[in-house]
XYZ file of C-alpha atoms in Angstrom:
760
model
C 0.000 0.000 0.000
C 1.451 3.345 -1.040
C 1.339 4.912 2.426
C 4.728 4.319 4.022
C 4.955 7.980 4.979
C 1.637 7.808 6.809
C 2.590 4.591 8.599
C 5.908 6.063 9.685
C 4.170 9.110 11.100
C 1.671 6.889 12.901
C 4.423 4.814 14.496
C 6.178 7.967 15.703
C 2.938 9.176 17.243
C 2.447 5.939 19.155
C 6.049 6.092 20.338
C 5.266 9.573 21.655
C 2.255 8.173 23.457
C 4.376 5.489 25.047
C 6.915 8.051 26.162
C 4.543 10.698 27.438
C 1.452 8.903 28.720
C 1.728 7.048 31.990
C -0.436 4.203 30.758
C 1.255 0.833 30.924
C 0.058 -2.613 30.055
C -0.280 -4.907 33.025
C -1.838 -8.232 33.781
C -5.414 -8.015 34.974
C -6.333 -9.343 38.358
C -8.480 -12.322 39.184
C -10.926 -11.537 41.947
C -11.893 -15.089 42.801
C -15.587 -14.592 42.072
C -17.213 -16.883 39.572
C -18.432 -14.917 36.607
C -21.907 -15.602 35.252
C -20.608 -15.783 31.702
C -21.047 -18.874 29.547
C -17.554 -20.193 30.319
C -17.240 -18.732 33.841
C -14.342 -16.487 32.853
C -14.254 -12.668 32.895
C -16.058 -10.928 30.019
C -13.936 -9.861 27.066
C -13.368 -6.255 26.050
C -13.641 -5.650 22.311
C -12.166 -2.339 21.168
C -14.501 -1.120 18.439
C -12.146 0.190 15.762
C -9.575 0.513 18.536
C -9.921 3.468 20.913
C -12.218 5.177 18.419
C -13.606 7.539 21.043
C -10.373 9.540 20.732
C -8.555 8.687 17.499
C -10.006 7.969 14.071
C -11.681 4.569 14.019
C -9.533 1.729 12.659
C -6.397 3.871 12.698
C -3.011 2.783 13.954
C -3.309 5.340 16.762
C -6.756 4.094 17.851
C -5.664 0.468 17.899
C -2.423 1.278 19.725
C -4.153 3.329 22.428
C -6.607 0.476 22.987
C -3.699 -1.924 23.566
C -2.100 0.534 25.990
C -5.166 1.238 28.111
C -7.285 -1.898 28.188
C -7.085 -5.473 29.471
C -4.109 -7.588 28.400
C -6.444 -9.834 26.390
C -8.303 -6.975 24.673
C -9.685 -7.829 21.239
C -9.265 -5.390 18.354
C -12.345 -5.025 16.164
C -11.971 -4.498 12.399
C -14.908 -3.691 10.134
C -13.854 -5.289 6.847
C -14.495 -3.537 3.535
C -13.360 -4.680 0.097
C -11.620 -2.567 -2.505
C -12.171 -2.903 -6.250
C -9.170 -5.221 -6.467
C -10.539 -7.414 -3.618
C -8.189 -6.202 -0.899
C -9.636 -6.237 2.608
C -9.261 -3.032 4.614
C -10.250 -2.068 8.166
C -12.735 0.769 7.856
C -15.907 1.491 9.887
C -18.310 1.723 6.912
C -18.485 0.795 3.255
C -18.846 4.519 2.539
C -15.458 6.114 2.942
C -16.412 9.789 3.100
C -17.463 9.996 6.753
C -14.182 8.746 8.231
C -11.580 9.908 5.724
C -10.642 12.727 3.389
C -11.530 10.691 0.282
C -14.029 13.338 -0.863
C -11.224 15.904 -1.011
C -8.819 13.613 -2.839
C -11.333 12.175 -5.307
C -14.057 14.800 -5.496
C -15.546 13.319 -8.702
C -15.880 9.725 -7.494
C -19.154 9.997 -5.581
C -21.656 7.273 -6.474
C -25.165 6.154 -5.534
C -25.921 2.477 -4.837
C -28.669 0.399 -3.314
C -27.507 -0.861 0.102
C -29.927 -3.378 1.581
C -32.601 -1.884 -0.633
C -31.896 1.726 0.391
C -30.551 4.268 -2.093
C -27.267 5.465 -0.597
C -24.918 8.190 -1.845
C -21.210 8.429 -1.052
C -17.705 7.297 -1.847
C -17.658 3.486 -1.726
C -14.676 1.233 -1.093
C -15.513 -0.999 -4.065
C -14.905 1.936 -6.436
C -11.240 2.291 -5.443
C -8.168 0.127 -5.731
C -5.938 -0.387 -2.737
C -3.265 1.710 -4.421
C -5.684 4.612 -4.899
C -6.635 4.482 -1.230
C -2.971 4.884 -0.331
C -3.497 8.619 -0.764
C -6.469 8.736 1.621
C -6.104 9.710 5.270
C -8.389 8.625 8.114
C -10.182 11.187 10.245
C -12.625 11.275 13.143
C -16.054 10.325 11.836
C -18.110 11.244 14.918
C -18.549 14.985 14.780
C -19.118 15.392 18.523
C -15.621 14.022 19.167
C -12.421 15.991 18.806
C -10.914 16.287 15.344
C -7.617 17.635 16.686
C -5.743 14.440 15.799
C -6.809 14.345 12.159
C -3.517 15.945 11.251
C -1.643 12.755 12.199
C -2.108 11.389 8.659
C -3.232 7.934 9.677
C -3.500 5.785 6.537
C -6.181 3.233 5.755
C -4.767 -0.157 6.786
C -5.332 -3.592 5.311
C -6.533 -6.422 7.511
C -3.159 -8.153 7.252
C -1.173 -4.999 8.043
C -3.371 -4.222 11.025
C -2.639 -7.611 12.528
C 1.077 -7.854 11.706
C 1.903 -4.299 12.814
C -0.034 -4.483 16.092
C 0.087 -8.207 16.939
C -3.075 -7.962 19.079
C -3.948 -10.598 21.702
C -7.289 -10.985 19.940
C -8.558 -9.987 16.485
C -12.199 -9.667 15.410
C -13.386 -9.287 11.794
C -16.879 -7.888 11.294
C -18.378 -8.539 7.844
C -21.277 -6.136 7.495
C -22.123 -6.057 3.783
C -21.419 -9.400 2.106
C -24.578 -9.156 -0.015
C -23.643 -5.670 -1.253
C -20.148 -6.712 -2.300
C -21.522 -9.819 -4.018
C -23.652 -7.522 -6.187
C -20.409 -5.882 -7.316
C -18.635 -9.170 -8.115
C -16.552 -9.163 -4.955
C -16.465 -12.223 -2.692
C -16.180 -11.561 1.003
C -16.211 -15.316 1.577
C -13.108 -15.755 -0.551
C -11.338 -12.949 1.260
C -12.175 -14.281 4.718
C -11.057 -17.794 3.862
C -7.806 -16.514 2.386
C -6.928 -14.359 5.391
C -7.708 -17.139 7.875
C -5.392 -19.463 5.976
C -2.563 -16.967 6.399
C -0.231 -18.453 8.994
C 0.839 -14.954 10.062
C -2.689 -13.828 10.970
C -4.904 -15.256 13.726
C -8.602 -14.441 13.558
C -10.409 -15.127 16.825
C -13.894 -13.959 15.873
C -15.830 -13.378 12.652
C -19.232 -11.703 12.887
C -21.906 -10.755 10.401
C -25.555 -9.661 10.443
C -26.206 -11.861 7.372
C -27.313 -15.427 8.013
C -26.392 -16.640 4.514
C -22.806 -15.454 4.809
C -22.186 -17.198 8.131
C -23.871 -20.368 6.869
C -21.622 -20.322 3.806
C -18.387 -20.194 5.809
C -19.442 -22.243 8.849
C -18.244 -25.622 7.464
C -14.736 -24.199 7.101
C -14.499 -23.255 10.801
C -16.038 -26.189 12.629
C -12.672 -27.580 13.654
C -10.882 -24.274 14.215
C -10.579 -21.879 17.122
C -12.237 -19.078 15.156
C -15.665 -18.234 16.585
C -18.538 -17.290 14.271
C -20.904 -14.710 15.762
C -24.275 -13.594 14.428
C -24.827 -9.867 14.773
C -28.324 -8.572 15.491
C -29.217 -5.161 14.141
C -32.296 -3.133 15.145
C -35.264 -5.243 16.152
C -37.410 -3.975 13.262
C -34.607 -4.231 10.663
C -34.935 -7.075 8.188
C -32.210 -9.699 7.775
C -31.733 -9.988 3.963
C -31.302 -13.740 3.518
C -34.204 -14.913 5.731
C -36.433 -11.871 5.231
C -37.170 -11.951 8.956
C -36.730 -9.087 11.393
C -33.852 -9.336 13.804
C -36.365 -9.101 16.621
C -38.075 -12.280 15.462
C -34.726 -14.043 14.937
C -33.817 -13.280 18.554
C -36.685 -15.586 19.522
C -35.154 -18.495 17.579
C -31.723 -18.928 19.129
C -31.764 -22.647 18.407
C -31.585 -21.766 14.719
C -28.711 -19.330 15.302
C -26.797 -22.068 17.106
C -26.690 -24.140 13.878
C -24.132 -21.793 12.310
C -22.744 -19.585 15.128
C -21.213 -19.945 18.573
C -22.247 -16.505 19.767
C -24.394 -13.459 19.139
C -23.890 -9.692 19.199
C -26.878 -7.647 20.323
C -27.355 -3.925 20.901
C -27.427 -3.386 24.648
C -31.131 -2.455 24.500
C -31.925 -6.091 23.673
C -30.735 -6.913 27.213
C -31.604 -3.853 29.277
C -34.303 -1.926 27.404
C -35.149 1.653 28.335
C -38.413 3.557 28.234
C -39.033 6.736 26.266
C -37.563 8.820 29.075
C -34.336 6.757 29.062
C -34.986 4.938 32.323
C -34.208 1.229 32.608
C -36.936 -1.324 32.182
C -36.593 -4.862 33.598
C -33.952 -6.938 31.837
C -34.969 -9.448 29.198
C -34.149 -13.156 29.401
C -31.977 -13.000 26.276
C -28.611 -13.638 27.958
C -29.908 -16.536 30.022
C -31.727 -17.975 26.995
C -28.602 -17.722 24.839
C -26.438 -19.331 27.504
C -28.898 -22.234 27.702
C -28.321 -22.731 23.961
C -24.559 -22.589 24.465
C -24.254 -19.207 22.737
C -21.934 -16.472 23.973
C -23.494 -13.008 24.179
C -21.610 -9.854 23.237
C -23.302 -6.507 23.922
C -22.650 -3.567 21.581
C -23.247 0.186 21.340
C -21.254 1.221 24.404
C -20.048 4.820 24.177
C -18.887 7.063 27.022
C -19.853 10.204 25.127
C -23.429 9.408 24.157
C -26.250 9.862 26.707
C -27.392 6.559 28.170
C -29.967 5.596 30.800
C -30.447 8.124 33.608
C -30.226 5.197 36.030
C -26.436 5.295 35.575
C -26.053 8.982 36.553
C -23.787 9.604 33.526
C -21.279 7.091 34.940
C -20.141 4.651 32.221
C -18.548 2.271 34.739
C -21.972 1.870 36.344
C -23.443 0.948 32.971
C -20.861 -1.757 32.280
C -21.373 -3.202 35.762
C -25.083 -3.501 35.022
C -24.219 -5.877 32.166
C -21.448 -7.899 33.795
C -22.196 -7.806 37.528
C -25.947 -7.638 38.153
C -26.258 -10.863 40.162
C -28.404 -12.600 37.512
C -26.195 -12.933 34.457
C -23.134 -11.558 32.732
C -22.600 -10.916 29.053
C -19.532 -12.608 27.630
C -18.078 -9.433 26.197
C -18.722 -5.759 25.521
C -17.935 -3.813 22.355
C -16.811 -0.305 23.197
C -15.351 2.822 21.605
C -13.663 3.550 24.961
C -12.031 0.231 25.990
C -10.333 1.726 29.046
C -13.690 1.939 30.850
C -14.924 -1.671 30.545
C -11.406 -2.840 31.398
C -11.553 -1.012 34.723
C -15.161 -2.065 35.332
C -14.316 -5.744 34.862
C -10.938 -5.898 36.592
C -11.264 -3.248 39.299
C -14.930 -2.776 40.191
C -16.895 -5.937 39.419
C -17.839 -8.039 42.468
C -16.769 -5.149 44.674
C -18.758 -5.000 47.885
C -20.423 -1.655 48.574
C -18.555 -1.436 51.877
C -15.239 -2.689 50.532
C -12.201 -1.307 52.336
C -10.920 2.052 51.163
C -7.646 1.577 49.348
C -6.636 5.247 49.376
C -7.197 8.240 51.629
C -9.331 10.545 49.516
C -11.930 12.752 51.196
C -15.275 12.875 49.360
C -17.195 16.125 49.927
C -20.638 16.621 48.440
C -21.587 19.579 46.289
C -25.118 20.506 47.400
C -25.581 16.868 48.346
C -25.870 14.378 45.497
C -27.058 17.195 43.256
C -26.318 15.180 40.134
C -29.260 12.939 40.992
C -31.731 15.232 42.797
C -32.297 18.968 43.174
C -29.400 20.337 45.209
C -29.671 20.953 48.950
C -32.936 19.022 49.268
C -33.606 16.178 51.646
C -33.421 13.748 48.688
C -30.029 15.049 47.537
C -28.591 14.786 51.045
C -30.083 11.332 51.642
C -28.641 10.106 48.339
C -25.203 11.518 49.207
C -25.262 9.687 52.545
C -26.372 6.479 50.833
C -23.589 6.885 48.260
C -20.882 7.035 50.928
C -20.037 10.722 51.150
C -17.592 11.699 53.913
C -18.526 15.348 54.336
C -22.024 16.692 53.736
C -22.152 20.310 52.624
C -24.604 23.137 53.216
C -24.212 26.494 51.432
C -25.933 28.817 53.897
C -28.313 31.542 52.720
C -30.419 33.865 54.873
C -34.162 34.368 54.578
C -35.996 37.627 55.203
C -37.039 36.460 58.652
C -33.461 35.571 59.580
C -33.543 31.791 59.138
C -30.303 30.233 57.865
C -31.134 27.660 55.166
C -29.226 25.354 52.821
C -29.432 26.493 49.216
C -26.902 26.373 46.407
C -27.306 30.030 45.493
C -28.454 33.252 47.113
C -30.464 33.765 43.905
C -33.595 31.622 44.092
C -33.936 31.589 40.309
C -30.931 29.243 40.149
C -32.506 26.392 42.094
C -36.279 26.939 42.437
C -39.322 27.682 40.314
C -39.643 31.160 41.835
C -39.587 32.820 38.403
C -42.760 30.922 37.515
C -44.432 31.581 40.871
C -46.478 34.404 42.356
C -43.194 35.845 43.694
C -41.784 36.566 40.221
C -42.378 40.305 40.782
C -39.598 40.334 43.406
C -36.905 40.471 40.738
C -34.229 43.020 41.559
C -30.658 43.895 40.610
C -27.872 43.911 43.214
C -24.458 44.520 41.581
C -22.657 43.770 44.875
C -23.823 40.160 44.598
C -24.081 39.345 40.907
C -24.485 40.711 37.436
C -28.018 40.780 36.140
C -31.200 40.453 38.094
C -32.366 37.843 40.569
C -34.818 36.985 43.312
C -32.853 36.737 46.510
C -33.424 34.577 49.575
C -33.254 37.514 52.002
C -36.244 39.094 50.250
C -38.527 36.147 51.054
C -39.576 34.466 54.280
C -38.664 30.865 55.062
C -42.322 29.848 54.824
C -42.608 31.365 51.369
C -39.394 29.705 50.170
C -40.691 26.359 51.406
C -43.728 26.833 49.179
C -41.473 26.858 46.090
C -40.573 23.751 44.119
C -36.905 22.741 43.771
C -35.341 22.607 40.313
C -32.472 20.249 39.577
C -29.308 21.850 38.238
C -28.127 20.705 34.799
C -24.827 22.542 34.249
C -24.241 20.755 30.924
C -27.679 21.528 29.509
C -26.123 23.497 26.635
C -25.074 20.073 25.323
C -28.589 18.670 25.843
C -27.376 16.710 28.874
C -30.038 16.969 31.554
C -30.054 15.404 34.989
C -32.655 12.912 36.214
C -35.712 14.595 34.627
C -38.194 12.282 36.351
C -37.162 13.812 39.693
C -36.183 17.307 38.544
C -38.620 19.002 40.967
C -38.611 16.513 43.849
C -37.476 16.973 47.429
C -37.885 19.657 50.049
C -35.552 22.417 51.190
C -33.923 22.288 54.610
C -33.084 24.900 57.169
C -29.556 24.743 58.538
C -30.998 23.265 61.728
C -32.773 20.506 59.766
C -29.582 19.805 57.817
C -27.498 19.455 60.965
C -30.028 17.057 62.463
C -29.965 14.909 59.306
C -26.157 14.867 59.248
C -25.805 14.036 62.942
C -28.170 11.075 62.515
C -26.028 9.636 59.700
C -23.348 7.545 61.390
C -21.377 7.137 58.150
C -20.887 10.886 57.711
C -17.546 12.116 59.057
C -18.402 15.795 59.097
C -20.325 18.746 57.744
C -19.085 21.631 55.631
C -20.887 24.940 56.055
C -20.224 27.361 53.217
C -20.719 31.088 53.787
C -20.603 33.737 51.051
C -21.758 37.381 50.823
C -21.385 37.792 54.596
C -20.290 41.448 54.431
C -23.199 42.427 52.192
C -25.680 40.568 54.377
C -24.313 42.255 57.506
C -24.936 45.646 55.937
C -28.545 44.551 55.310
C -28.982 43.479 58.927
C -28.373 39.742 58.563
C -25.712 38.210 60.804
C -25.032 35.037 58.842
C -21.910 34.072 60.783
C -23.680 34.402 64.125
C -26.674 32.481 62.766
C -24.376 29.608 61.785
C -22.652 29.629 65.172
C -25.981 29.531 66.967
C -27.333 26.710 64.806
C -24.216 24.605 65.370
C -24.371 25.209 69.100
C -28.067 24.358 69.322
C -27.490 21.158 67.313
C -24.840 20.064 69.821
C -21.863 20.270 67.485
C -19.827 22.139 70.077
C -20.064 19.236 72.499
C -19.317 16.239 70.281
C -16.331 14.756 68.422
C -18.066 12.192 66.207
C -18.378 14.622 63.291
C -16.039 17.441 62.451
C -17.254 20.869 61.414
C -15.720 22.597 58.418
C -16.452 26.255 57.659
C -15.761 27.281 54.071
C -15.661 30.723 52.501
C -13.920 32.631 49.749
C -13.681 35.551 52.173
C -10.808 35.510 54.623
C -12.754 37.921 56.855
C -15.380 35.211 57.481
C -12.784 32.607 58.377
C -10.889 35.031 60.606
C -14.067 35.603 62.602
C -14.626 31.862 63.063
C -10.974 31.387 63.959
C -11.321 33.858 66.801
C -14.435 32.147 68.206
C -14.210 28.412 67.409
C -11.889 25.485 66.823
C -13.659 24.372 63.669
C -11.710 23.338 60.561
C -11.535 26.360 58.282
C -11.449 25.979 54.486
C -10.459 28.818 52.190
C -12.067 28.701 48.754
C -10.044 30.244 45.944
C -12.817 31.219 43.581
C -10.722 31.849 40.464
C -8.436 29.687 38.356
C -4.811 30.257 39.334
C -1.498 29.090 37.921
C 0.519 29.594 41.095
C 0.731 31.307 44.462
C 2.992 33.887 46.002
C 4.786 32.681 49.124
C 3.315 35.531 51.124
C -0.230 34.691 50.017
C 0.212 31.098 51.229
C 1.479 32.448 54.549
C -1.621 34.634 54.745
C -3.898 31.643 54.186
C -2.138 29.667 56.918
C -3.135 32.365 59.414
C -6.816 31.439 59.209
C -7.267 28.118 57.331
C -6.190 24.489 57.437
C -7.429 23.573 53.966
C -8.001 25.127 50.561
C -10.540 24.458 47.809
C -9.311 25.131 44.276
C -10.666 24.560 40.782
C -9.675 21.694 38.506
C -8.108 24.210 36.098
C -5.812 25.381 38.904
C -4.307 21.886 38.919
C -4.402 20.987 35.221
C -4.821 24.074 32.987
C -6.878 23.533 29.842
C -6.898 24.811 26.301
C -9.873 23.748 24.165
C -10.611 20.988 26.693
C -7.084 19.553 26.495
C -4.754 19.543 29.495
C -1.682 21.557 28.580
C 0.441 21.110 31.713
C 0.359 20.756 35.490
C 0.802 23.612 37.952
C 2.667 23.457 41.278
C -0.343 24.809 43.185
C -1.153 21.545 44.947
C 2.384 20.728 46.180
C 2.950 24.362 47.114
C -0.131 24.465 49.340
C 0.510 21.020 50.795
C 4.074 22.025 51.653
C 2.487 24.628 53.922
C 0.462 21.865 55.652
C -2.741 22.895 53.899
C -5.022 20.119 52.668
C -6.130 20.639 49.063
C -9.644 19.842 47.878
C -10.589 20.258 44.224
C -13.978 21.118 42.722
C -16.244 20.269 41.009
C -16.161 16.672 39.814
C -19.165 15.829 37.664
C -20.013 12.710 35.687
C -21.128 14.332 32.436
C -18.433 13.751 29.831
C -18.643 17.346 28.590
C -17.393 18.527 31.999
C -14.087 16.676 31.572
C -10.938 17.226 29.557
C -10.467 14.978 26.512
C -7.498 13.498 28.356
C -9.859 11.644 30.696
C -11.533 9.700 27.873
C -15.059 10.820 28.818
C -14.806 8.747 32.000
C -15.224 10.416 35.436
C -13.311 7.584 37.130
C -10.270 8.285 34.950
C -10.549 11.957 35.928
C -10.740 11.316 39.665
C -7.879 8.820 39.453
C -5.664 11.256 37.550
C -6.235 14.047 40.057
C -5.582 11.758 43.013
C -2.770 9.565 41.670
C -1.278 12.197 39.402
C -1.733 15.408 41.395
C -1.994 13.926 44.926
C -4.998 16.009 45.943
C -6.528 15.363 49.375
C -10.191 15.420 48.448
C -12.822 15.965 45.809
C -15.930 18.135 45.847
C -18.483 16.324 43.731
C -22.158 16.319 42.827
C -21.959 12.549 42.221
C -20.402 11.179 45.453
C -21.042 7.553 44.481
C -18.480 7.650 41.677
C -15.661 8.969 43.865
C -16.530 6.738 46.809
C -16.503 3.657 44.588
C -13.215 4.727 42.995
C -11.263 4.765 46.264
C -12.393 1.211 47.089
C -11.418 -0.458 43.811
C -9.018 -3.377 43.878
C -6.632 -1.982 41.242
C -5.138 0.662 43.554
C -1.946 0.236 45.580
C -0.345 -2.138 43.064
C 2.812 -0.093 42.585
C 4.537 -0.881 39.292
C 1.861 -3.498 38.605
C -0.820 -0.840 38.289
C -2.718 -1.537 35.055
C -3.003 1.074 32.350
C -6.669 1.665 33.046
C -5.863 2.725 36.616
C -2.769 4.814 35.890
C -3.003 8.614 35.800
C -2.785 10.332 32.456
C 0.247 12.534 31.954
C -0.657 16.241 31.683
C -0.186 17.506 28.148
C 0.357 14.073 26.594
C -2.581 14.325 24.200
C -2.050 18.020 23.573
C 1.463 17.251 22.318
C -0.005 15.006 19.620
C -1.983 17.831 18.006
C -0.261 18.892 14.798
C 0.328 22.576 14.130
C -2.618 23.192 11.747
C -5.013 21.824 14.373
C -3.557 23.567 17.431
C -6.032 25.878 19.177
C -4.958 29.502 19.738
C -2.644 29.917 22.717
C -4.326 31.170 25.877
C -2.938 33.507 28.509
C -1.903 31.695 31.691
C -4.109 31.941 34.744
C -3.031 34.617 37.271
C -1.056 34.011 40.447
C -2.741 34.230 43.815
C -1.491 37.397 45.526
C -1.757 38.973 48.975
C -4.389 41.384 47.644
C -6.572 38.405 46.687
C -6.431 36.978 50.201
C -6.229 39.777 52.764
C -9.520 41.509 53.610
C -10.725 43.946 56.235
C -12.812 42.521 59.095
C -16.503 41.909 58.560
C -18.607 45.020 59.202
C -20.943 45.002 62.194
C -24.462 43.786 61.528
C -26.639 46.792 60.793
C -29.898 47.312 62.626
C -32.638 45.816 60.503
C -35.892 47.706 60.128
C -39.168 45.747 60.441
C -40.094 44.246 57.093
C -43.121 42.706 55.532
C -42.905 39.468 53.630
C -44.391 39.176 50.148
C -47.455 37.399 51.585
C -48.090 40.419 53.870
C -47.086 38.604 57.044
C -44.986 40.846 59.272
C -41.526 39.452 59.905
C -40.164 39.564 63.437
C -37.228 41.948 63.795
C -33.885 40.215 64.322
C -31.024 41.035 66.584
C -27.528 41.154 65.119
C -26.949 37.543 66.119
C -30.078 36.449 64.260
C -32.224 35.832 67.348
C -35.773 37.311 67.373
C -36.496 40.395 69.466
C -39.768 41.003 71.309
C -41.610 43.921 69.737
C -41.961 47.069 71.926
C -45.652 47.364 71.063
C -46.190 43.997 72.776
C -44.023 44.837 75.816
C -45.973 47.982 76.816
C -49.361 46.337 77.427
C -47.631 43.362 79.021
C -45.962 45.639 81.618
C -49.311 47.281 82.308
C -50.868 43.899 83.060
C -47.987 42.934 85.374
C -48.343 46.186 87.344
C -52.062 45.600 87.725
C -51.466 42.090 89.038
C -48.895 43.331 91.550
C -51.471 45.736 92.963
C -53.864 42.821 93.523
C -51.329 41.005 95.663
């Protein structure tokens, strides 16, 4: 094939990966549990076109990354297409234009053919010789994935070259369009038989969605180790040789067994979902197939495509549902992101919910489990406790009648339906708090706020990724007192984190938020117990200085901007009032166009000053993560902990982080498998060729003394009597938030007392 230049470039790229990415192949573990697969062995991971979630499908880079990051027995999947001169190539579709630059090279070679009875337009492999395709370069065919590596000039590879250059532990040929090629005088059967007779190539699996093709080659493989697998397409699609739908064929597995040893099914055949993308009960397909002696391989696993809301955007959870559900296990999964099923199978399957923590990583909630329920509601906090959170958080806001409550934002529009309620006329603009207008907690009474409905936060909604819509308005809001009672009753919770912002502004309005928090903690008994620690967090040093002078609570300073470093004096300033710091993910691993460019020294610098470092916010949605983490939140958490040595995570999905720190692949030293090794900062960014590099960005600023040092909090101003929106008079509050007795009530009361004294 006339593409030696492209192959040489590809090899250099993979060598760069090996040198710069801390992802090493290692033997998988055996956990001693019997798998519920057909043969009782762990499920296989099949890399669909290699690691096609990052690199162009079927490219040397995609296949190489799959070998680096997945199980040692990973199987490489090759979709076989035939050229005009009957050469077999690995390419994801018989149309070449969606995954290559063929349309640019041969702009006049577009054709229209009938494919399974459907008129289809494009550039087809059967119209080109292998030599002509030597000028064609692979590119990323899924437009939602990064195209930054298309400049690597990956060539189209033949089946033989793919195997001999990569020498995979397992090789899978998928024959999708035998009938189409037969119409164009090309024999897929002849090609398959010729390649399997090649002593230098070992084919472990051959699959096809066409019954006639598998029946035609079955006699040649009855005494070989090559497995024939029938591939099911959509349930209403029609199989061309039997003229039956695939759904009806799935009810006749005895027939399938006559020519195949296994089946591939879309994952919805096993765990169907309803129209809202919630799981329905599993079908009996896997158990039925195993009774027939058929292996079952599940397909259509992608980390970067929305799947059932039951998984909370956590792809590891989805794989575990198929391999570790207590009823059955599929025999293999076909994935564009093979690092994730590798970790699910080797590190997390058969892992007890209360398995011993392998690493010391503090898990702090962000508004409770706000990825699953509206933040700061009883449901979000209950879910966080159930999911194993260490520290339960409450961002404190003040109501008009002086009640401290837990709410993610001082602006009710952010987390309630207030804008659609009878209180929508309370909109106002307060530049000292935020840009734009809002409806603020201190302008409504606690009773009125309780009448509002919660609204779940969906920070990635611009990408059409919404959180748990069935429960988007469920739960009830809690006062700080209610929150503290809930936390103290949860024996698994190690502590509470009370976050205070806007304290100076609130003091000027007559609300003593710091005193209200102190009183609530005292009344809840937190001053007289040691079972749960109390953490006070703020981005204002003045707040923490006040708590430092009055309590022995753990004080956490939140740096609310991305930084690239810290001045020595600013770290010394922080040490005067805090024992821990919360920083952003970008302050650890700076990004450019969602690629990590480097690592800062912020974490080691703060830790050298005996400050614990917590990082926020870890979310499960793949759009919240750098490309470097392969659209997998577990890879992200692992890279921050193992790679940056952070002390804790602040997360709206506590279950993911809690499960991570208990997995059996940690603490293996130099035997740590690639799927549980941290990515090296900048490793992928270095592989972007110059034409595809994003514009350079200015570095984040340093943290300076001026950012940290603040004047003391102002005294709490006297608050005039106010009337709530529902015309109920609010009791005046003292500076410490406690209610005063109105003078108009005291005067007649004194008169009565004097009259009584006269009687006696």
